[in-house]
C-alpha positions as a printed NumPy array, in Angstrom:
array([[-15.402, -17.908, -12.388],
       [-15.015, -15.996, -15.65 ],
       [-13.86 , -18.074, -18.593],
       [-11.85 , -15.207, -20.074],
       [ -8.406, -13.975, -19.128],
       [ -9.837, -10.726, -17.759],
       [ -8.241,  -9.505, -14.567],
       [-10.202,  -8.127, -11.635],
       [ -9.102,  -6.277,  -8.512],
       [-10.787,  -7.03 ,  -5.214],
       [ -9.98 ,  -4.816,  -2.23 ],
       [-10.449,  -5.607,   1.41 ],
       [-11.729,  -2.941,   3.77 ],
       [ -8.966,  -0.447,   4.497],
       [ -9.138,   1.202,   7.901],
       [ -6.476,   3.844,   8.153],
       [ -5.203,   7.151,   6.869],
       [ -3.46 ,   7.728,   3.598],
       [  0.316,   7.87 ,   3.726],
       [ -0.006,  11.581,   2.985],
       [ -2.109,  12.189,   6.125],
       [ -0.107,   9.717,   8.218],
       [  3.242,  11.427,   7.476],
       [  1.697,  14.871,   8.017],
       [  0.687,  13.784,  11.535],
       [  4.214,  12.607,  12.44 ],
       [  6.443,  14.654,  14.722],
       [  8.829,  16.907,  12.84 ],
       [ 11.521,  16.229,  11.849],
       [ 10.322,  12.798,  10.806],
       [ 12.713,  10.231,  12.231],
       [ 13.112,   6.773,  10.712],
       [ 11.761,   4.114,  13.062],
       [ 10.413,   0.552,  12.888],
       [  6.889,   1.724,  12.002],
       [  8.068,   3.68 ,   8.996],
       [ 10.244,   0.763,   7.879],
       [  7.181,  -1.506,   8.088],
       [  5.243,   0.897,   5.862],
       [  8.063,   1.136,   3.297],
       [  8.502,  -2.639,   3.333],
       [  4.775,  -3.164,   2.705],
       [  4.824,  -0.865,  -0.325],
       [  7.867,  -2.616,  -1.794],
       [  6.407,  -6.101,  -1.242],
       [  3.076,  -5.102,  -2.839],
       [  4.776,  -3.651,  -5.919],
       [  7.095,  -6.646,  -6.25 ],
       [  4.121,  -9.005,  -6.038],
       [  2.18 ,  -7.126,  -8.717],
       [  5.135,  -6.904, -11.085],
       [  6.015, -10.599, -10.808],
       [  2.614, -12.052, -11.763],
       [  2.223, -13.946, -15.052],
       [  0.238, -10.934, -16.239],
       [  2.038,  -8.169, -14.379],
       [  0.058,  -5.234, -13.09 ],
       [  1.508,  -1.736, -12.978],
       [  0.026,   0.611, -10.383],
       [ -0.039,   3.627, -12.677],
       [ -0.596,   6.301, -10.015],
       [  1.64 ,   5.594,  -7.023],
       [  1.687,   8.559,  -4.656],
       [  1.229,   9.166,  -0.94 ],
       [ -2.518,   9.742,  -1.275],
       [ -2.924,   6.277,  -2.872],
       [ -1.112,   4.368,  -0.115],
       [ -3.041,   3.594,   3.064],
       [ -1.503,   2.936,   6.471],
       [ -3.217,   0.722,   9.023],
       [ -2.13 ,   0.083,  12.599],
       [ -2.932,  -3.556,  13.304],
       [ -1.803,  -5.683,  16.266],
       [  1.029,  -3.297,  17.144],
       [  2.404,  -3.124,  13.601],
       [  1.937,  -0.767,  10.689],
       [  0.7  ,  -2.179,   7.392],
       [  0.581,  -0.337,   4.108],
       [ -1.897,  -1.07 ,   1.349],
       [ -2.032,   0.245,  -2.177],
       [ -5.234,   1.759,  -3.526],
       [ -6.513,   3.672,  -6.561],
       [ -4.639,   1.93 ,  -9.327],
       [ -5.4  ,   4.623, -11.875],
       [ -7.275,   2.134, -14.057]])
């Protein structure tokens, strides 16, 4: 364990497309459904978590190509990547 106050990011394996690819593969017009709400909710929760830490972390490069969408146990999960650090 480092003795400094340095912050480190550790990512788990992400198995899924980027949000950019995932939305491109949706039927047009894109209708709002439970899967899309799960993805939006995941993004919001991740950002809220980062911003409410004692040493808040700002993503710095939030865009559809930096959000990943996984389909896991019948639900969609979104994960943030590439923090622009």
